[in-house]
mmCIF file with all atom_site columns, N, CA and C in Angstrom:
data_model
loop_
_atom_site.group_PDB
_atom_site.id
_atom_site.type_symbol
_atom_site.label_atom_id
_atom_site.label_alt_id
_atom_site.label_comp_id
_atom_site.label_asym_id
_atom_site.label_entity_id
_atom_site.label_seq_id
_atom_site.pdbx_PDB_ins_code
_atom_site.Cartn_x
_atom_site.Cartn_y
_atom_site.Cartn_z
_atom_site.occupancy
_atom_site.B_iso_or_equiv
_atom_site.pdbx_formal_charge
_atom_site.auth_seq_id
_atom_site.auth_comp_id
_atom_site.auth_asym_id
_atom_site.auth_atom_id
_atom_site.pdbx_PDB_model_num
ATOM 1   N N  . UNK A 1 1  ? 149.002 102.668 79.358  1.00 0.00 ? 1  UNK A N  1
ATOM 2   C CA . UNK A 1 1  ? 147.905 101.998 79.913  1.00 0.00 ? 1  UNK A CA 1
ATOM 3   C C  . UNK A 1 1  ? 146.580 102.499 79.351  1.00 0.00 ? 1  UNK A C  1
ATOM 4   N N  . UNK A 1 2  ? 145.729 101.630 78.963  1.00 0.00 ? 2  UNK A N  1
ATOM 5   C CA . UNK A 1 2  ? 144.444 102.072 78.304  1.00 0.00 ? 2  UNK A CA 1
ATOM 6   C C  . UNK A 1 2  ? 143.374 102.360 79.413  1.00 0.00 ? 2  UNK A C  1
ATOM 7   N N  . UNK A 1 3  ? 142.482 103.364 79.111  1.00 0.00 ? 3  UNK A N  1
ATOM 8   C CA . UNK A 1 3  ? 141.388 103.515 80.073  1.00 0.00 ? 3  UNK A CA 1
ATOM 9   C C  . UNK A 1 3  ? 140.541 102.246 80.312  1.00 0.00 ? 3  UNK A C  1
ATOM 10  N N  . UNK A 1 4  ? 140.092 102.064 81.495  1.00 0.00 ? 4  UNK A N  1
ATOM 11  C CA . UNK A 1 4  ? 139.266 100.883 81.953  1.00 0.00 ? 4  UNK A CA 1
ATOM 12  C C  . UNK A 1 4  ? 137.853 100.944 81.235  1.00 0.00 ? 4  UNK A C  1
ATOM 13  N N  . UNK A 1 5  ? 137.223 102.074 81.252  1.00 0.00 ? 5  UNK A N  1
ATOM 14  C CA . UNK A 1 5  ? 135.925 102.209 80.631  1.00 0.00 ? 5  UNK A CA 1
ATOM 15  C C  . UNK A 1 5  ? 136.009 103.015 79.369  1.00 0.00 ? 5  UNK A C  1
ATOM 16  N N  . UNK A 1 6  ? 135.918 102.368 78.203  1.00 0.00 ? 6  UNK A N  1
ATOM 17  C CA . UNK A 1 6  ? 135.907 103.103 77.009  1.00 0.00 ? 6  UNK A CA 1
ATOM 18  C C  . UNK A 1 6  ? 134.482 103.723 76.802  1.00 0.00 ? 6  UNK A C  1
ATOM 19  N N  . UNK A 1 7  ? 134.415 104.897 76.365  1.00 0.00 ? 7  UNK A N  1
ATOM 20  C CA . UNK A 1 7  ? 133.174 105.547 76.181  1.00 0.00 ? 7  UNK A CA 1
ATOM 21  C C  . UNK A 1 7  ? 132.924 105.898 74.700  1.00 0.00 ? 7  UNK A C  1
ATOM 22  N N  . UNK A 1 8  ? 131.731 105.583 74.237  1.00 0.00 ? 8  UNK A N  1
ATOM 23  C CA . UNK A 1 8  ? 131.318 105.963 72.845  1.00 0.00 ? 8  UNK A CA 1
ATOM 24  C C  . UNK A 1 8  ? 130.094 106.849 72.987  1.00 0.00 ? 8  UNK A C  1
ATOM 25  N N  . UNK A 1 9  ? 129.886 107.651 71.947  1.00 0.00 ? 9  UNK A N  1
ATOM 26  C CA . UNK A 1 9  ? 128.730 108.547 71.977  1.00 0.00 ? 9  UNK A CA 1
ATOM 27  C C  . UNK A 1 9  ? 127.755 107.847 70.950  1.00 0.00 ? 9  UNK A C  1
ATOM 28  N N  . UNK A 1 10 ? 126.523 107.593 71.401  1.00 0.00 ? 10 UNK A N  1
ATOM 29  C CA . UNK A 1 10 ? 125.550 106.964 70.621  1.00 0.00 ? 10 UNK A CA 1
ATOM 30  C C  . UNK A 1 10 ? 124.411 107.768 70.261  1.00 0.00 ? 10 UNK A C  1
ATOM 31  N N  . UNK A 1 11 ? 123.738 107.455 69.193  1.00 0.00 ? 11 UNK A N  1
ATOM 32  C CA . UNK A 1 11 ? 122.527 108.235 68.758  1.00 0.00 ? 11 UNK A CA 1
ATOM 33  C C  . UNK A 1 11 ? 121.397 107.269 69.028  1.00 0.00 ? 11 UNK A C  1
ATOM 34  N N  . UNK A 1 12 ? 120.412 107.757 69.928  1.00 0.00 ? 12 UNK A N  1
ATOM 35  C CA . UNK A 1 12 ? 119.362 106.908 70.339  1.00 0.00 ? 12 UNK A CA 1
ATOM 36  C C  . UNK A 1 12 ? 118.379 106.584 69.222  1.00 0.00 ? 12 UNK A C  1
ATOM 37  N N  . UNK A 1 13 ? 117.640 105.546 69.312  1.00 0.00 ? 13 UNK A N  1
ATOM 38  C CA . UNK A 1 13 ? 116.612 105.134 68.405  1.00 0.00 ? 13 UNK A CA 1
ATOM 39  C C  . UNK A 1 13 ? 115.546 106.230 68.267  1.00 0.00 ? 13 UNK A C  1
ATOM 40  N N  . UNK A 1 14 ? 115.201 106.826 69.349  1.00 0.00 ? 14 UNK A N  1
ATOM 41  C CA . UNK A 1 14 ? 114.149 107.827 69.392  1.00 0.00 ? 14 UNK A CA 1
ATOM 42  C C  . UNK A 1 14 ? 114.766 109.246 69.308  1.00 0.00 ? 14 UNK A C  1
ATOM 43  N N  . UNK A 1 15 ? 113.856 110.137 69.018  1.00 0.00 ? 15 UNK A N  1
ATOM 44  C CA . UNK A 1 15 ? 114.379 111.547 68.967  1.00 0.00 ? 15 UNK A CA 1
ATOM 45  C C  . UNK A 1 15 ? 114.832 111.969 70.358  1.00 0.00 ? 15 UNK A C  1
ATOM 46  N N  . UNK A 1 16 ? 115.810 112.734 70.490  1.00 0.00 ? 16 UNK A N  1
ATOM 47  C CA . UNK A 1 16 ? 116.243 113.201 71.851  1.00 0.00 ? 16 UNK A CA 1
ATOM 48  C C  . UNK A 1 16 ? 117.706 113.540 71.884  1.00 0.00 ? 16 UNK A C  1
ATOM 49  N N  . UNK A 1 17 ? 118.319 113.389 72.993  1.00 0.00 ? 17 UNK A N  1
ATOM 50  C CA . UNK A 1 17 ? 119.647 113.765 73.118  1.00 0.00 ? 17 UNK A CA 1
ATOM 51  C C  . UNK A 1 17 ? 120.562 112.674 72.861  1.00 0.00 ? 17 UNK A C  1
ATOM 52  N N  . UNK A 1 18 ? 121.844 113.035 72.663  1.00 0.00 ? 18 UNK A N  1
ATOM 53  C CA . UNK A 1 18 ? 122.875 111.954 72.521  1.00 0.00 ? 18 UNK A CA 1
ATOM 54  C C  . UNK A 1 18 ? 123.043 111.241 73.850  1.00 0.00 ? 18 UNK A C  1
ATOM 55  N N  . UNK A 1 19 ? 123.499 110.040 73.785  1.00 0.00 ? 19 UNK A N  1
ATOM 56  C CA . UNK A 1 19 ? 123.785 109.309 75.072  1.00 0.00 ? 19 UNK A CA 1
ATOM 57  C C  . UNK A 1 19 ? 125.136 108.708 75.005  1.00 0.00 ? 19 UNK A C  1
ATOM 58  N N  . UNK A 1 20 ? 125.764 108.646 76.210  1.00 0.00 ? 20 UNK A N  1
ATOM 59  C CA . UNK A 1 20 ? 127.065 107.936 76.312  1.00 0.00 ? 20 UNK A CA 1
ATOM 60  C C  . UNK A 1 20 ? 126.790 106.476 76.456  1.00 0.00 ? 20 UNK A C  1
ATOM 61  N N  . UNK A 1 21 ? 127.614 105.730 75.706  1.00 0.00 ? 21 UNK A N  1
ATOM 62  C CA . UNK A 1 21 ? 127.517 104.269 75.720  1.00 0.00 ? 21 UNK A CA 1
ATOM 63  C C  . UNK A 1 21 ? 128.791 103.647 76.066  1.00 0.00 ? 21 UNK A C  1
ATOM 64  N N  . UNK A 1 22 ? 128.734 102.920 77.063  1.00 0.00 ? 22 UNK A N  1
ATOM 65  C CA . UNK A 1 22 ? 129.964 102.129 77.559  1.00 0.00 ? 22 UNK A CA 1
ATOM 66  C C  . UNK A 1 22 ? 130.101 100.836 76.677  1.00 0.00 ? 22 UNK A C  1
ATOM 67  N N  . UNK A 1 23 ? 131.312 100.360 76.653  1.00 0.00 ? 23 UNK A N  1
ATOM 68  C CA . UNK A 1 23 ? 131.508 99.132  75.779  1.00 0.00 ? 23 UNK A CA 1
ATOM 69  C C  . UNK A 1 23 ? 130.756 97.885  76.353  1.00 0.00 ? 23 UNK A C  1
ATOM 70  N N  . UNK A 1 24 ? 130.348 97.956  77.652  1.00 0.00 ? 24 UNK A N  1
ATOM 71  C CA . UNK A 1 24 ? 129.594 96.787  78.192  1.00 0.00 ? 24 UNK A CA 1
ATOM 72  C C  . UNK A 1 24 ? 128.405 97.370  78.962  1.00 0.00 ? 24 UNK A C  1
ATOM 73  N N  . UNK A 1 25 ? 127.300 96.815  78.919  1.00 0.00 ? 25 UNK A N  1
ATOM 74  C CA . UNK A 1 25 ? 126.138 97.256  79.647  1.00 0.00 ? 25 UNK A CA 1
ATOM 75  C C  . UNK A 1 25 ? 125.551 98.522  79.033  1.00 0.00 ? 25 UNK A C  1
ATOM 76  N N  . UNK A 1 26 ? 124.895 99.300  79.776  1.00 0.00 ? 26 UNK A N  1
ATOM 77  C CA . UNK A 1 26 ? 124.216 100.566 79.391  1.00 0.00 ? 26 UNK A CA 1
ATOM 78  C C  . UNK A 1 26 ? 122.767 100.455 79.177  1.00 0.00 ? 26 UNK A C  1
ATOM 79  N N  . UNK A 1 27 ? 122.266 101.523 78.748  1.00 0.00 ? 27 UNK A N  1
ATOM 80  C CA . UNK A 1 27 ? 120.876 101.636 78.561  1.00 0.00 ? 27 UNK A CA 1
ATOM 81  C C  . UNK A 1 27 ? 120.323 100.789 77.454  1.00 0.00 ? 27 UNK A C  1
ATOM 82  N N  . UNK A 1 28 ? 119.186 100.113 77.752  1.00 0.00 ? 28 UNK A N  1
ATOM 83  C CA . UNK A 1 28 ? 118.491 99.243  76.752  1.00 0.00 ? 28 UNK A CA 1
ATOM 84  C C  . UNK A 1 28 ? 117.030 99.561  76.875  1.00 0.00 ? 28 UNK A C  1
ATOM 85  N N  . UNK A 1 29 ? 116.355 99.494  75.753  1.00 0.00 ? 29 UNK A N  1
ATOM 86  C CA . UNK A 1 29 ? 114.893 99.695  75.735  1.00 0.00 ? 29 UNK A CA 1
ATOM 87  C C  . UNK A 1 29 ? 114.232 98.628  76.626  1.00 0.00 ? 29 UNK A C  1
ATOM 88  N N  . UNK A 1 30 ? 113.393 99.082  77.507  1.00 0.00 ? 30 UNK A N  1
ATOM 89  C CA . UNK A 1 30 ? 112.655 98.199  78.375  1.00 0.00 ? 30 UNK A CA 1
ATOM 90  C C  . UNK A 1 30 ? 113.399 97.792  79.616  1.00 0.00 ? 30 UNK A C  1
ATOM 91  N N  . UNK A 1 31 ? 114.628 98.172  79.765  1.00 0.00 ? 31 UNK A N  1
ATOM 92  C CA . UNK A 1 31 ? 115.405 97.879  80.945  1.00 0.00 ? 31 UNK A CA 1
ATOM 93  C C  . UNK A 1 31 ? 115.118 98.922  82.122  1.00 0.00 ? 31 UNK A C  1
ATOM 94  N N  . UNK A 1 32 ? 115.336 98.574  83.347  1.00 0.00 ? 32 UNK A N  1
ATOM 95  C CA . UNK A 1 32 ? 115.206 99.497  84.384  1.00 0.00 ? 32 UNK A CA 1
ATOM 96  C C  . UNK A 1 32 ? 113.902 99.259  85.110  1.00 0.00 ? 32 UNK A C  1
ATOM 97  N N  . UNK A 1 33 ? 113.765 100.009 86.202  1.00 0.00 ? 33 UNK A N  1
ATOM 98  C CA . UNK A 1 33 ? 112.618 99.877  87.026  1.00 0.00 ? 33 UNK A CA 1
ATOM 99  C C  . UNK A 1 33 ? 111.280 100.311 86.343  1.00 0.00 ? 33 UNK A C  1
ATOM 100 N N  . UNK A 1 34 ? 110.321 99.528  86.511  1.00 0.00 ? 34 UNK A N  1
ATOM 101 C CA . UNK A 1 34 ? 108.991 99.706  85.785  1.00 0.00 ? 34 UNK A CA 1
ATOM 102 C C  . UNK A 1 34 ? 108.223 100.779 86.644  1.00 0.00 ? 34 UNK A C  1
ATOM 103 N N  . UNK A 1 35 ? 107.476 101.580 86.048  1.00 0.00 ? 35 UNK A N  1
ATOM 104 C CA . UNK A 1 35 ? 106.732 102.614 86.590  1.00 0.00 ? 35 UNK A CA 1
ATOM 105 C C  . UNK A 1 35 ? 105.581 101.980 87.426  1.00 0.00 ? 35 UNK A C  1
ATOM 106 N N  . UNK A 1 36 ? 105.124 102.678 88.496  1.00 0.00 ? 36 UNK A N  1
ATOM 107 C CA . UNK A 1 36 ? 104.049 102.159 89.305  1.00 0.00 ? 36 UNK A CA 1
ATOM 108 C C  . UNK A 1 36 ? 102.730 102.924 89.009  1.00 0.00 ? 36 UNK A C  1
ATOM 109 N N  . UNK A 1 37 ? 102.788 103.847 88.131  1.00 0.00 ? 37 UNK A N  1
ATOM 110 C CA . UNK A 1 37 ? 101.536 104.660 87.765  1.00 0.00 ? 37 UNK A CA 1
ATOM 111 C C  . UNK A 1 37 ? 101.899 105.826 86.977  1.00 0.00 ? 37 UNK A C  1
ATOM 112 N N  . UNK A 1 38 ? 100.912 106.753 86.908  1.00 0.00 ? 38 UNK A N  1
ATOM 113 C CA . UNK A 1 38 ? 101.160 107.992 86.107  1.00 0.00 ? 38 UNK A CA 1
ATOM 114 C C  . UNK A 1 38 ? 101.692 108.988 87.041  1.00 0.00 ? 38 UNK A C  1
ATOM 115 N N  . UNK A 1 39 ? 102.750 109.719 86.572  1.00 0.00 ? 39 UNK A N  1
ATOM 116 C CA . UNK A 1 39 ? 103.367 110.856 87.419  1.00 0.00 ? 39 UNK A CA 1
ATOM 117 C C  . UNK A 1 39 ? 102.552 112.129 87.105  1.00 0.00 ? 39 UNK A C  1
ATOM 118 N N  . UNK A 1 40 ? 102.169 112.801 88.120  1.00 0.00 ? 40 UNK A N  1
ATOM 119 C CA . UNK A 1 40 ? 101.606 114.123 88.001  1.00 0.00 ? 40 UNK A CA 1
ATOM 120 C C  . UNK A 1 40 ? 102.277 114.966 89.044  1.00 0.00 ? 40 UNK A C  1
ATOM 121 N N  . UNK A 1 41 ? 102.606 116.234 88.760  1.00 0.00 ? 41 UNK A N  1
ATOM 122 C CA . UNK A 1 41 ? 103.181 117.130 89.697  1.00 0.00 ? 41 UNK A CA 1
ATOM 123 C C  . UNK A 1 41 ? 102.107 117.773 90.497  1.00 0.00 ? 41 UNK A C  1
ATOM 124 N N  . UNK A 1 42 ? 102.379 117.934 91.814  1.00 0.00 ? 42 UNK A N  1
ATOM 125 C CA . UNK A 1 42 ? 101.374 118.424 92.674  1.00 0.00 ? 42 UNK A CA 1
ATOM 126 C C  . UNK A 1 42 ? 102.119 119.454 93.617  1.00 0.00 ? 42 UNK A C  1
ATOM 127 N N  . UNK A 1 43 ? 101.485 120.545 93.778  1.00 0.00 ? 43 UNK A N  1
ATOM 128 C CA . UNK A 1 43 ? 102.091 121.582 94.697  1.00 0.00 ? 43 UNK A CA 1
ATOM 129 C C  . UNK A 1 43 ? 101.266 121.435 96.005  1.00 0.00 ? 43 UNK A C  1
ATOM 130 N N  . UNK A 1 44 ? 101.968 121.367 97.139  1.00 0.00 ? 44 UNK A N  1
ATOM 131 C CA . UNK A 1 44 ? 101.401 121.076 98.394  1.00 0.00 ? 44 UNK A CA 1
ATOM 132 C C  . UNK A 1 44 ? 101.848 122.084 99.424  1.00 0.00 ? 44 UNK A C  1
ATOM 133 N N  . UNK A 1 45 ? 100.940 122.780 100.146 1.00 0.00 ? 45 UNK A N  1
ATOM 134 C CA . UNK A 1 45 ? 101.343 123.854 101.120 1.00 0.00 ? 45 UNK A CA 1
ATOM 135 C C  . UNK A 1 45 ? 101.050 123.282 102.481 1.00 0.00 ? 45 UNK A C  1
ATOM 136 N N  . UNK A 1 46 ? 102.052 123.225 103.255 1.00 0.00 ? 46 UNK A N  1
ATOM 137 C CA . UNK A 1 46 ? 101.962 122.707 104.609 1.00 0.00 ? 46 UNK A CA 1
ATOM 138 C C  . UNK A 1 46 ? 102.707 123.643 105.561 1.00 0.00 ? 46 UNK A C  1
ATOM 139 N N  . UNK A 1 47 ? 102.338 123.670 106.908 1.00 0.00 ? 47 UNK A N  1
ATOM 140 C CA . UNK A 1 47 ? 103.179 124.459 107.794 1.00 0.00 ? 47 UNK A CA 1
ATOM 141 C C  . UNK A 1 47 ? 104.634 123.932 107.950 1.00 0.00 ? 47 UNK A C  1
ATOM 142 N N  . UNK A 1 48 ? 105.501 124.783 108.332 1.00 0.00 ? 48 UNK A N  1
ATOM 143 C CA . UNK A 1 48 ? 106.887 124.334 108.558 1.00 0.00 ? 48 UNK A CA 1
ATOM 144 C C  . UNK A 1 48 ? 106.926 123.119 109.600 1.00 0.00 ? 48 UNK A C  1
ATOM 145 N N  . UNK A 1 49 ? 106.095 123.235 110.564 1.00 0.00 ? 49 UNK A N  1
ATOM 146 C CA . UNK A 1 49 ? 106.063 122.162 111.602 1.00 0.00 ? 49 UNK A CA 1
ATOM 147 C C  . UNK A 1 49 ? 105.668 120.880 110.970 1.00 0.00 ? 49 UNK A C  1
ATOM 148 N N  . UNK A 1 50 ? 104.648 120.909 110.004 1.00 0.00 ? 50 UNK A N  1
ATOM 149 C CA . UNK A 1 50 ? 104.240 119.656 109.392 1.00 0.00 ? 50 UNK A CA 1
ATOM 150 C C  . UNK A 1 50 ? 105.320 119.109 108.474 1.00 0.00 ? 50 UNK A C  1
ATOM 151 N N  . UNK A 1 51 ? 105.925 119.984 107.695 1.00 0.00 ? 51 UNK A N  1
ATOM 152 C CA . UNK A 1 51 ? 107.085 119.548 106.798 1.00 0.00 ? 51 UNK A CA 1
ATOM 153 C C  . UNK A 1 51 ? 108.173 118.940 107.624 1.00 0.00 ? 51 UNK A C  1
ATOM 154 N N  . UNK A 1 52 ? 108.480 119.457 108.780 1.00 0.00 ? 52 UNK A N  1
ATOM 155 C CA . UNK A 1 52 ? 109.496 118.956 109.653 1.00 0.00 ? 52 UNK A CA 1
ATOM 156 C C  . UNK A 1 52 ? 109.139 117.583 110.179 1.00 0.00 ? 52 UNK A C  1
ATOM 157 N N  . UNK A 1 53 ? 107.955 117.403 110.541 1.00 0.00 ? 53 UNK A N  1
ATOM 158 C CA . UNK A 1 53 ? 107.487 116.109 111.031 1.00 0.00 ? 53 UNK A CA 1
ATOM 159 C C  . UNK A 1 53 ? 107.529 115.088 109.873 1.00 0.00 ? 53 UNK A C  1
ATOM 160 N N  . UNK A 1 54 ? 107.054 115.431 108.750 1.00 0.00 ? 54 UNK A N  1
ATOM 161 C CA . UNK A 1 54 ? 107.156 114.612 107.526 1.00 0.00 ? 54 UNK A CA 1
ATOM 162 C C  . UNK A 1 54 ? 108.547 114.215 107.194 1.00 0.00 ? 54 UNK A C  1
ATOM 163 N N  . UNK A 1 55 ? 109.492 115.108 107.195 1.00 0.00 ? 55 UNK A N  1
ATOM 164 C CA . UNK A 1 55 ? 110.905 114.896 106.963 1.00 0.00 ? 55 UNK A CA 1
ATOM 165 C C  . UNK A 1 55 ? 111.512 113.992 107.908 1.00 0.00 ? 55 UNK A C  1
ATOM 166 N N  . UNK A 1 56 ? 111.190 114.238 109.175 1.00 0.00 ? 56 UNK A N  1
ATOM 167 C CA . UNK A 1 56 ? 111.711 113.357 110.276 1.00 0.00 ? 56 UNK A CA 1
ATOM 168 C C  . UNK A 1 56 ? 111.194 111.955 110.126 1.00 0.00 ? 56 UNK A C  1
ATOM 169 N N  . UNK A 1 57 ? 109.987 111.772 109.842 1.00 0.00 ? 57 UNK A N  1
ATOM 170 C CA . UNK A 1 57 ? 109.354 110.410 109.640 1.00 0.00 ? 57 UNK A CA 1
ATOM 171 C C  . UNK A 1 57 ? 110.103 109.817 108.499 1.00 0.00 ? 57 UNK A C  1
ATOM 172 N N  . UNK A 1 58 ? 110.296 110.488 107.389 1.00 0.00 ? 58 UNK A N  1
ATOM 173 C CA . UNK A 1 58 ? 110.914 109.929 106.212 1.00 0.00 ? 58 UNK A CA 1
ATOM 174 C C  . UNK A 1 58 ? 112.382 109.483 106.562 1.00 0.00 ? 58 UNK A C  1
ATOM 175 N N  . UNK A 1 59 ? 113.074 110.289 107.261 1.00 0.00 ? 59 UNK A N  1
ATOM 176 C CA . UNK A 1 59 ? 114.511 109.990 107.740 1.00 0.00 ? 59 UNK A CA 1
ATOM 177 C C  . UNK A 1 59 ? 114.486 108.809 108.560 1.00 0.00 ? 59 UNK A C  1
ATOM 178 N N  . UNK A 1 60 ? 113.613 108.812 109.649 1.00 0.00 ? 60 UNK A N  1
ATOM 179 C CA . UNK A 1 60 ? 113.571 107.721 110.556 1.00 0.00 ? 60 UNK A CA 1
ATOM 180 C C  . UNK A 1 60 ? 113.261 106.319 109.872 1.00 0.00 ? 60 UNK A C  1
ATOM 181 N N  . UNK A 1 61 ? 112.430 106.307 108.942 1.00 0.00 ? 61 UNK A N  1
ATOM 182 C CA . UNK A 1 61 ? 111.946 105.077 108.293 1.00 0.00 ? 61 UNK A CA 1
ATOM 183 C C  . UNK A 1 61 ? 112.600 104.855 106.876 1.00 0.00 ? 61 UNK A C  1
ATOM 184 N N  . UNK A 1 62 ? 113.392 105.758 106.445 1.00 0.00 ? 62 UNK A N  1
ATOM 185 C CA . UNK A 1 62 ? 114.058 105.622 105.186 1.00 0.00 ? 62 UNK A CA 1
ATOM 186 C C  . UNK A 1 62 ? 113.112 105.482 104.027 1.00 0.00 ? 62 UNK A C  1
ATOM 187 N N  . UNK A 1 63 ? 112.133 106.445 104.023 1.00 0.00 ? 63 UNK A N  1
ATOM 188 C CA . UNK A 1 63 ? 111.107 106.557 102.996 1.00 0.00 ? 63 UNK A CA 1
ATOM 189 C C  . UNK A 1 63 ? 111.360 107.886 102.287 1.00 0.00 ? 63 UNK A C  1
ATOM 190 N N  . UNK A 1 64 ? 110.894 108.012 101.024 1.00 0.00 ? 64 UNK A N  1
ATOM 191 C CA . UNK A 1 64 ? 110.916 109.294 100.347 1.00 0.00 ? 64 UNK A CA 1
ATOM 192 C C  . UNK A 1 64 ? 109.598 109.978 100.773 1.00 0.00 ? 64 UNK A C  1
ATOM 193 N N  . UNK A 1 65 ? 109.562 111.286 100.521 1.00 0.00 ? 65 UNK A N  1
ATOM 194 C CA . UNK A 1 65 ? 108.261 111.979 100.667 1.00 0.00 ? 65 UNK A CA 1
ATOM 195 C C  . UNK A 1 65 ? 107.158 111.382 99.846  1.00 0.00 ? 65 UNK A C  1
ATOM 196 N N  . UNK A 1 66 ? 107.514 111.106 98.589  1.00 0.00 ? 66 UNK A N  1
ATOM 197 C CA . UNK A 1 66 ? 106.481 110.515 97.728  1.00 0.00 ? 66 UNK A CA 1
ATOM 198 C C  . UNK A 1 66 ? 105.926 109.241 98.209  1.00 0.00 ? 66 UNK A C  1
ATOM 199 N N  . UNK A 1 67 ? 106.851 108.393 98.761  1.00 0.00 ? 67 UNK A N  1
ATOM 200 C CA . UNK A 1 67 ? 106.333 107.010 99.293  1.00 0.00 ? 67 UNK A CA 1
ATOM 201 C C  . UNK A 1 67 ? 105.427 107.229 100.421 1.00 0.00 ? 67 UNK A C  1
ATOM 202 N N  . UNK A 1 68 ? 105.712 108.183 101.299 1.00 0.00 ? 68 UNK A N  1
ATOM 203 C CA . UNK A 1 68 ? 104.827 108.366 102.470 1.00 0.00 ? 68 UNK A CA 1
ATOM 204 C C  . UNK A 1 68 ? 103.529 108.920 102.063 1.00 0.00 ? 68 UNK A C  1
ATOM 205 N N  . UNK A 1 69 ? 103.611 109.980 101.328 1.00 0.00 ? 69 UNK A N  1
ATOM 206 C CA . UNK A 1 69 ? 102.392 110.649 100.861 1.00 0.00 ? 69 UNK A CA 1
ATOM 207 C C  . UNK A 1 69 ? 101.433 109.758 100.042 1.00 0.00 ? 69 UNK A C  1
ATOM 208 N N  . UNK A 1 70 ? 102.097 108.984 99.118  1.00 0.00 ? 70 UNK A N  1
ATOM 209 C CA . UNK A 1 70 ? 101.347 107.982 98.325  1.00 0.00 ? 70 UNK A CA 1
ATOM 210 C C  . UNK A 1 70 ? 100.614 106.930 99.157  1.00 0.00 ? 70 UNK A C  1
ATOM 211 N N  . UNK A 1 71 ? 101.416 106.425 100.156 1.00 0.00 ? 71 UNK A N  1
ATOM 212 C CA . UNK A 1 71 ? 100.811 105.514 101.177 1.00 0.00 ? 71 UNK A CA 1
ATOM 213 C C  . UNK A 1 71 ? 99.690  106.092 101.919 1.00 0.00 ? 71 UNK A C  1
ATOM 214 N N  . UNK A 1 72 ? 99.778  107.271 102.322 1.00 0.00 ? 72 UNK A N  1
ATOM 215 C CA . UNK A 1 72 ? 98.721  107.931 103.066 1.00 0.00 ? 72 UNK A CA 1
ATOM 216 C C  . UNK A 1 72 ? 97.449  108.100 102.258 1.00 0.00 ? 72 UNK A C  1
ATOM 217 N N  . UNK A 1 73 ? 97.590  108.450 101.007 1.00 0.00 ? 73 UNK A N  1
ATOM 218 C CA . UNK A 1 73 ? 96.526  108.737 100.007 1.00 0.00 ? 73 UNK A CA 1
ATOM 219 C C  . UNK A 1 73 ? 95.880  107.407 99.697  1.00 0.00 ? 73 UNK A C  1
ATOM 220 N N  . UNK A 1 74 ? 96.682  106.402 99.366  1.00 0.00 ? 74 UNK A N  1
ATOM 221 C CA . UNK A 1 74 ? 96.047  105.065 99.016  1.00 0.00 ? 74 UNK A CA 1
ATOM 222 C C  . UNK A 1 74 ? 95.419  104.466 100.143 1.00 0.00 ? 74 UNK A C  1
ATOM 223 N N  . UNK A 1 75 ? 95.864  104.672 101.422 1.00 0.00 ? 75 UNK A N  1
ATOM 224 C CA . UNK A 1 75 ? 95.219  104.170 102.607 1.00 0.00 ? 75 UNK A CA 1
ATOM 225 C C  . UNK A 1 75 ? 93.965  104.820 102.866 1.00 0.00 ? 75 UNK A C  1
ATOM 226 N N  . UNK A 1 76 ? 93.879  106.126 102.642 1.00 0.00 ? 76 UNK A N  1
ATOM 227 C CA . UNK A 1 76 ? 92.608  106.981 102.869 1.00 0.00 ? 76 UNK A CA 1
ATOM 228 C C  . UNK A 1 76 ? 91.582  106.403 101.842 1.00 0.00 ? 76 UNK A C  1
ATOM 229 N N  . UNK A 1 77 ? 91.904  106.253 100.589 1.00 0.00 ? 77 UNK A N  1
ATOM 230 C CA . UNK A 1 77 ? 90.928  105.792 99.607  1.00 0.00 ? 77 UNK A CA 1
ATOM 231 C C  . UNK A 1 77 ? 90.589  104.343 99.662  1.00 0.00 ? 77 UNK A C  1
ATOM 232 N N  . UNK A 1 78 ? 91.492  103.501 100.217 1.00 0.00 ? 78 UNK A N  1
ATOM 233 C CA . UNK A 1 78 ? 91.103  102.163 100.401 1.00 0.00 ? 78 UNK A CA 1
ATOM 234 C C  . UNK A 1 78 ? 89.995  101.927 101.421 1.00 0.00 ? 78 UNK A C  1
ATOM 235 N N  . UNK A 1 79 ? 90.072  102.895 102.445 1.00 0.00 ? 79 UNK A N  1
ATOM 236 C CA . UNK A 1 79 ? 88.995  102.808 103.507 1.00 0.00 ? 79 UNK A CA 1
ATOM 237 C C  . UNK A 1 79 ? 87.641  103.347 103.074 1.00 0.00 ? 79 UNK A C  1
ATOM 238 N N  . UNK A 1 80 ? 87.583  103.975 101.890 1.00 0.00 ? 80 UNK A N  1
ATOM 239 C CA . UNK A 1 80 ? 86.312  104.605 101.398 1.00 0.00 ? 80 UNK A CA 1
ATOM 240 C C  . UNK A 1 80 ? 85.425  103.589 100.777 1.00 0.00 ? 80 UNK A C  1
ATOM 241 N N  . UNK A 1 81 ? 85.851  102.369 100.545 1.00 0.00 ? 81 UNK A N  1
ATOM 242 C CA . UNK A 1 81 ? 85.146  101.377 99.831  1.00 0.00 ? 81 UNK A CA 1
ATOM 243 C C  . UNK A 1 81 ? 83.946  100.904 100.541 1.00 0.00 ? 81 UNK A C  1
#
C-alpha cells in the first residue's frame, strides 16, 4: 500500500529554508490570509489581576489578546477625531 500523502522537498523561489511540498495543494505565492497592517512587537507591563481579566475576557469572547488590545487602541484613537 502506498502512502496517501506523497511528500517532496522543494526549493523556494526566494532565499530561505527548504519547504515540504505535497503532491496537491500547498504554499503558493499570494495565497493565505492577507495582513491587516504592520506588525511591531510591543512589551506591555500589567498587574497580574489585569492580565487575568484580559485573559478571561478573551476566553469568554473567543478573541486573541492582540484582537482585544487592537480594538481598544483603535477605539481610543477613533474617538480623538
